[in-house]
mmCIF file of C-alpha atoms in Angstrom:
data_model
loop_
_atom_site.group_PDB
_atom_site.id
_atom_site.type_symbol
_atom_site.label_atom_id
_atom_site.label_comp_id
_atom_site.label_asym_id
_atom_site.label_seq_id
_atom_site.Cartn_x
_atom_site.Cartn_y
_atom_site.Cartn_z
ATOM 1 C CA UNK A 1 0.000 0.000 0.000
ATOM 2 C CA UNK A 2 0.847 4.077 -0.361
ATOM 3 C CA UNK A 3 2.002 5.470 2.297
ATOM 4 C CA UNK A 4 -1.383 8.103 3.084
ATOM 5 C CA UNK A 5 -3.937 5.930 0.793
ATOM 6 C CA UNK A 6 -4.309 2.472 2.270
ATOM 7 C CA UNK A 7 -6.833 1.049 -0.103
ATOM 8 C CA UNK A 8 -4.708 1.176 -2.939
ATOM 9 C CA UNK A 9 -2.358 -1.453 -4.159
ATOM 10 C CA UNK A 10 0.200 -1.538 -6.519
ATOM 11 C CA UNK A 11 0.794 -4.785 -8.889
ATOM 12 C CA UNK A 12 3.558 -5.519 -11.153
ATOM 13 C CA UNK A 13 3.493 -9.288 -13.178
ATOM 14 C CA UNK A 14 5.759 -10.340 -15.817
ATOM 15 C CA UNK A 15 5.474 -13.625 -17.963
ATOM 16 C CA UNK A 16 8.249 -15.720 -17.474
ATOM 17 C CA UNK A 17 7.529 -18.285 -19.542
ATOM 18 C CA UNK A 18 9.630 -17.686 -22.514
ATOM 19 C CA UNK A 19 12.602 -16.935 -20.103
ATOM 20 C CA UNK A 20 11.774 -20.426 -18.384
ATOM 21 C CA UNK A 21 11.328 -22.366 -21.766
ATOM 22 C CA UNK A 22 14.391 -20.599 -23.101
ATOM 23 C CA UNK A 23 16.438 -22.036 -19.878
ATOM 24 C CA UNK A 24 15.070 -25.681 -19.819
ATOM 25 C CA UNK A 25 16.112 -26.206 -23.460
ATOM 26 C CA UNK A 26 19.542 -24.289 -23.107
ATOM 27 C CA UNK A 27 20.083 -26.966 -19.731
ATOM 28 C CA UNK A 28 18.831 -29.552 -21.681
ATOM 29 C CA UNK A 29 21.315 -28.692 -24.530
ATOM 30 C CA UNK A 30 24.203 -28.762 -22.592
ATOM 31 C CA UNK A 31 23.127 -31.946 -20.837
ATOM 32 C CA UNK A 32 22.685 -33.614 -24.255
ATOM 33 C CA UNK A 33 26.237 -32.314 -25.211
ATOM 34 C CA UNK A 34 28.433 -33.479 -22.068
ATOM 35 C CA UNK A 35 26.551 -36.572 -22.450
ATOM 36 C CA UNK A 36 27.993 -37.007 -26.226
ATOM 37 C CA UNK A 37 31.227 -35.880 -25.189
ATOM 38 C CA UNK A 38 31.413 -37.995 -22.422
ATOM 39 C CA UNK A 39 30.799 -41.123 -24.428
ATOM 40 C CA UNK A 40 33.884 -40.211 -27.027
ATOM 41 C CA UNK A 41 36.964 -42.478 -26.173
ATOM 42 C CA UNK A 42 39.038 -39.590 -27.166
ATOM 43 C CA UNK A 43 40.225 -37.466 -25.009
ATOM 44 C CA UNK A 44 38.679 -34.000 -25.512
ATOM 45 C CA UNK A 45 39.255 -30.861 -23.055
ATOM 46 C CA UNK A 46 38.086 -27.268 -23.378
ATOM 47 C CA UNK A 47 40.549 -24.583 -21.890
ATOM 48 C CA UNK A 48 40.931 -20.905 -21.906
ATOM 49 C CA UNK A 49 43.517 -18.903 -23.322
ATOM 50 C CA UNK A 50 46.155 -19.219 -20.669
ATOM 51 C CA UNK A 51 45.843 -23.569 -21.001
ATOM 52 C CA UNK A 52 43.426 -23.946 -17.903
ATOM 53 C CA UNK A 53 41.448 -26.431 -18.341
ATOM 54 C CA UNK A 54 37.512 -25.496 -18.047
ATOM 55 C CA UNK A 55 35.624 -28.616 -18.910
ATOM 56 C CA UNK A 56 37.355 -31.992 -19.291
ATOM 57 C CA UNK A 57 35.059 -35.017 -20.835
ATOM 58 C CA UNK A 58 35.301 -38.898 -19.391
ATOM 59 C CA UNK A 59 37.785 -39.705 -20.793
ATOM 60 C CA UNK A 60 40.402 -36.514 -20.653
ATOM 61 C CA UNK A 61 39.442 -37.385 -16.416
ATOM 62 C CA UNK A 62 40.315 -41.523 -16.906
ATOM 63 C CA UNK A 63 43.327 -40.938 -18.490
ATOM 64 C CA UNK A 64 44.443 -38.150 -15.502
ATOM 65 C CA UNK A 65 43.449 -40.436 -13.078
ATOM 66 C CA UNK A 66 41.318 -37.326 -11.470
ATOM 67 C CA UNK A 67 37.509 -36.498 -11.029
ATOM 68 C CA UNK A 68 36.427 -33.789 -13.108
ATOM 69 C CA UNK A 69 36.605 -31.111 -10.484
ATOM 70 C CA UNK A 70 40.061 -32.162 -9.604
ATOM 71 C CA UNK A 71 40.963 -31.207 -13.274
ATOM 72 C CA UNK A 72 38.943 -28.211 -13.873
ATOM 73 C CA UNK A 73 41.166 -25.189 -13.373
ATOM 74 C CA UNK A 74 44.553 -26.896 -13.699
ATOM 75 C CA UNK A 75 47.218 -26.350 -16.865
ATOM 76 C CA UNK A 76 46.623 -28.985 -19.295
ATOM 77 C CA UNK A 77 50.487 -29.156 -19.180
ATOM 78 C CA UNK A 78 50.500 -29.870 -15.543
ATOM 79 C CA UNK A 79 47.529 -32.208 -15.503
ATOM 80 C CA UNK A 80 48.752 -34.529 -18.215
ATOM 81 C CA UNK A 81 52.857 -33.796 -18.863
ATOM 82 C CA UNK A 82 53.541 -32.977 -14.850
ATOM 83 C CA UNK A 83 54.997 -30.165 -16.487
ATOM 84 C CA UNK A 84 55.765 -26.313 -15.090
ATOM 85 C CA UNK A 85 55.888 -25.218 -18.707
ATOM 86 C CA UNK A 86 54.224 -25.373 -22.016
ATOM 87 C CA UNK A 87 54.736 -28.300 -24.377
ATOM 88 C CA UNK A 88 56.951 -28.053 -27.227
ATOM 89 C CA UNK A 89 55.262 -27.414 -30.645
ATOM 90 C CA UNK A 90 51.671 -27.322 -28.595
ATOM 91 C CA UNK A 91 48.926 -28.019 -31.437
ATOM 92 C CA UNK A 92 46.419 -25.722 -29.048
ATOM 93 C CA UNK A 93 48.898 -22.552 -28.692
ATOM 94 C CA UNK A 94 49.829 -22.573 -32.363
ATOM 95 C CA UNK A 95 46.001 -23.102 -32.633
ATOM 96 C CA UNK A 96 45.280 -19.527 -30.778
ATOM 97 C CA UNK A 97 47.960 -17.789 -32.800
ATOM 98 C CA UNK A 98 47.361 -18.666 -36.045
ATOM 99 C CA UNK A 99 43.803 -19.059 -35.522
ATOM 100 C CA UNK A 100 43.553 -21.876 -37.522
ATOM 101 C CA UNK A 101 43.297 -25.651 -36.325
ATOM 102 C CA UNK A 102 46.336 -27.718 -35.962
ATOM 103 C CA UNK A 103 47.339 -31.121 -35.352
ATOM 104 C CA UNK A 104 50.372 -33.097 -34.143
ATOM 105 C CA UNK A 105 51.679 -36.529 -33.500
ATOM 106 C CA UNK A 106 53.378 -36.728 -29.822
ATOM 107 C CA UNK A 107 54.738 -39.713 -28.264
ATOM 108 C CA UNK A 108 54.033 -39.872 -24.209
ATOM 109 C CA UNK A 109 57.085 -40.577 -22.112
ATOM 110 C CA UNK A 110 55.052 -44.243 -21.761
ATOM 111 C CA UNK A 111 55.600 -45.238 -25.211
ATOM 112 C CA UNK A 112 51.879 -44.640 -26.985
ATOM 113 C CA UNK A 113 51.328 -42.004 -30.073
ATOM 114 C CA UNK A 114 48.793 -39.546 -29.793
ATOM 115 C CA UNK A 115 47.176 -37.788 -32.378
ATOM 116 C CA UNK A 116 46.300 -34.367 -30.974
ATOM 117 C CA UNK A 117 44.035 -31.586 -32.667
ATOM 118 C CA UNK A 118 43.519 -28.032 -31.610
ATOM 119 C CA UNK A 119 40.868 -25.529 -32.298
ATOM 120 C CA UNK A 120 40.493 -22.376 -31.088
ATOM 121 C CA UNK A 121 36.687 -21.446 -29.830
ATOM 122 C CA UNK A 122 35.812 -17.902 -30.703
ATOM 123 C CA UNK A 123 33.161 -15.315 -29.595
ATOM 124 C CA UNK A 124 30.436 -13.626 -31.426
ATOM 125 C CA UNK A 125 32.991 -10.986 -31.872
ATOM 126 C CA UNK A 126 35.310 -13.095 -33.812
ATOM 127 C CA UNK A 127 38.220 -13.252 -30.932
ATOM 128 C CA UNK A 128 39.628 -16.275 -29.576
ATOM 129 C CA UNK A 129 37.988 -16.965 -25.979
ATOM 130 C CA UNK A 130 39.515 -20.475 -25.729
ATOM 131 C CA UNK A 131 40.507 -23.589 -27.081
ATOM 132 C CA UNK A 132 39.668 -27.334 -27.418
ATOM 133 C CA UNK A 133 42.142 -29.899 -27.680
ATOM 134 C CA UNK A 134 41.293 -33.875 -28.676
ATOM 135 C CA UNK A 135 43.903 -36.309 -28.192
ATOM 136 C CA UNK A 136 43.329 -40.165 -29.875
ATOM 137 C CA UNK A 137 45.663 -42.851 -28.832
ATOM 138 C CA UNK A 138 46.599 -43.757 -32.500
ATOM 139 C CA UNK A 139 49.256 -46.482 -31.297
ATOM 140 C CA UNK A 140 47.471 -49.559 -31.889
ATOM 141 C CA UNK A 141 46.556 -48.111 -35.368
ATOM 142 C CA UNK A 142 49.868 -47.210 -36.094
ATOM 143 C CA UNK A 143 51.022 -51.111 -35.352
ATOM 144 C CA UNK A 144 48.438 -52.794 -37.420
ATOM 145 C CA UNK A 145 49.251 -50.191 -40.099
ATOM 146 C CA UNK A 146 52.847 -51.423 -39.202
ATOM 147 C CA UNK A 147 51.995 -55.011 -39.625
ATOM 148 C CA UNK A 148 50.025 -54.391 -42.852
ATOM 149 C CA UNK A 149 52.840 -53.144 -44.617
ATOM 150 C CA UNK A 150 55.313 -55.841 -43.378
ATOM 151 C CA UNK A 151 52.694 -58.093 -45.197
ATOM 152 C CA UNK A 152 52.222 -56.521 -48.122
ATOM 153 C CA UNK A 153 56.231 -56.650 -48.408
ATOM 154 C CA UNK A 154 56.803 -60.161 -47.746
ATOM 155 C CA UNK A 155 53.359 -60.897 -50.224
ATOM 156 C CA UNK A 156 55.609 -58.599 -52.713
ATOM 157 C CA UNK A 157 58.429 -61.044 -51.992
ATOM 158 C CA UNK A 158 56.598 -64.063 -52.129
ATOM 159 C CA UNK A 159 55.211 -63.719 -55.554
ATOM 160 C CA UNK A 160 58.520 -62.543 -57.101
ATOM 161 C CA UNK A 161 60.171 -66.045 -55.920
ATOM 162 C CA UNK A 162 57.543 -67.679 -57.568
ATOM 163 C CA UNK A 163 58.135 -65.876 -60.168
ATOM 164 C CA UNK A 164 62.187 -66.377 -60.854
ATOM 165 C CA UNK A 165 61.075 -70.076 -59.857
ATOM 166 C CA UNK A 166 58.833 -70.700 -62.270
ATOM 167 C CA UNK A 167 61.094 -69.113 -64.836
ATOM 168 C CA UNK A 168 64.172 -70.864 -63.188
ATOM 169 C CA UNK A 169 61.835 -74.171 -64.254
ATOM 170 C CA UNK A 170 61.314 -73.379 -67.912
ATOM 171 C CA UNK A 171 65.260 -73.115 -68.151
ATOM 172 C CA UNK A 172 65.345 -75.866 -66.520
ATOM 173 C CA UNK A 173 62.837 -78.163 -68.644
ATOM 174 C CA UNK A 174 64.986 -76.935 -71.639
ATOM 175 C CA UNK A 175 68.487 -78.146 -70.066
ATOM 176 C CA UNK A 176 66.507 -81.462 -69.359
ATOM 177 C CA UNK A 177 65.011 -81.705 -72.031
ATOM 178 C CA UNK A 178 68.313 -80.986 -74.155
ATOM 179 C CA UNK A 179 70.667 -83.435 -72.042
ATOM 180 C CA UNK A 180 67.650 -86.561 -72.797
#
């Protein structure tokens, strides 16, 4: 009520129900995106400019050996390299430089290959807010692509001795066939 007129009443109502609607299906977005990124076996983690990490999925956290919130905050580099500094040749710094994605092949100190991609994230604006890096253990790919050539070699091999020995067999036939 006014203060000197206490029969009147003031009332002030505003439909929410766009704003509502417009939340629910931006929370159900981002529910049906962590959900999608969680189930990649890559590991892919979003960061900012300065290589904190700000959302890690499933398996960026498995391969730490941390919970999510244990990750969230830390340097890549520190998380994954126990590392003060930087990695050499990073594929997400070059990334928010040139602007452009990049990707590199690192070996870990335990022996796999990694195929790692980086993309900076921009803003409406067009400037880089932050980054997202995927890393793929390619080693096991990289062995049976290994193997598969070694194959292909020795079926290379194979057929050219049957080759010279079926050749080595005509000559032969004639030097038999000569000496009868």
């Amino acid at each position: 009520s006014f203060p000197g007129d206490p029969g009147c009443l003031l009332q002030i109502a505003a439909d929410v129900t766009a704003h509502r609607s417009a939340s629910e299906a931006l929370r159900n977005s981002e529910l049906r995106l962590r959900t999608i990124l969680d189930a990649q076996t890559s590991k892919v983690v979003h960061m900012d400019t300065d290589l904190r990490v700000l959302w890690p999925n499933q398996a960026a956290c498995e391969n730490a050996g941390l919970e999510r919130d244990a990750v969230v905050g830390k340097f890549c580099h520190e998380i994954w390299h126990a590392s003060d500094s930087v990695c050499q040749d990073c594929p997400v710094v070059v990334a928010m430089r040139t602007g452009e994605p990049q990707m590199r092949q690192k070996k870990s100190p335990d022996g796999r290959t990694w195929r790692l991609i980086g993309s900076p994230v921009y803003d409406d604006a067009g400037k880089i807010v932050s980054a997202v890096e995927i890393a793929e253990d390619i080693t096991e790919r990289l062995s049976i692509e290994e193997q598969l050539r070694q194959a292909q070699k020795m079926e290379s091999l194979g057929t050219l001795a049957g080759g010279i020995a079926h050749d080595f067999n005509n000559i032969l036939s004639a030097i038999l066939g000569y000496s009868e």
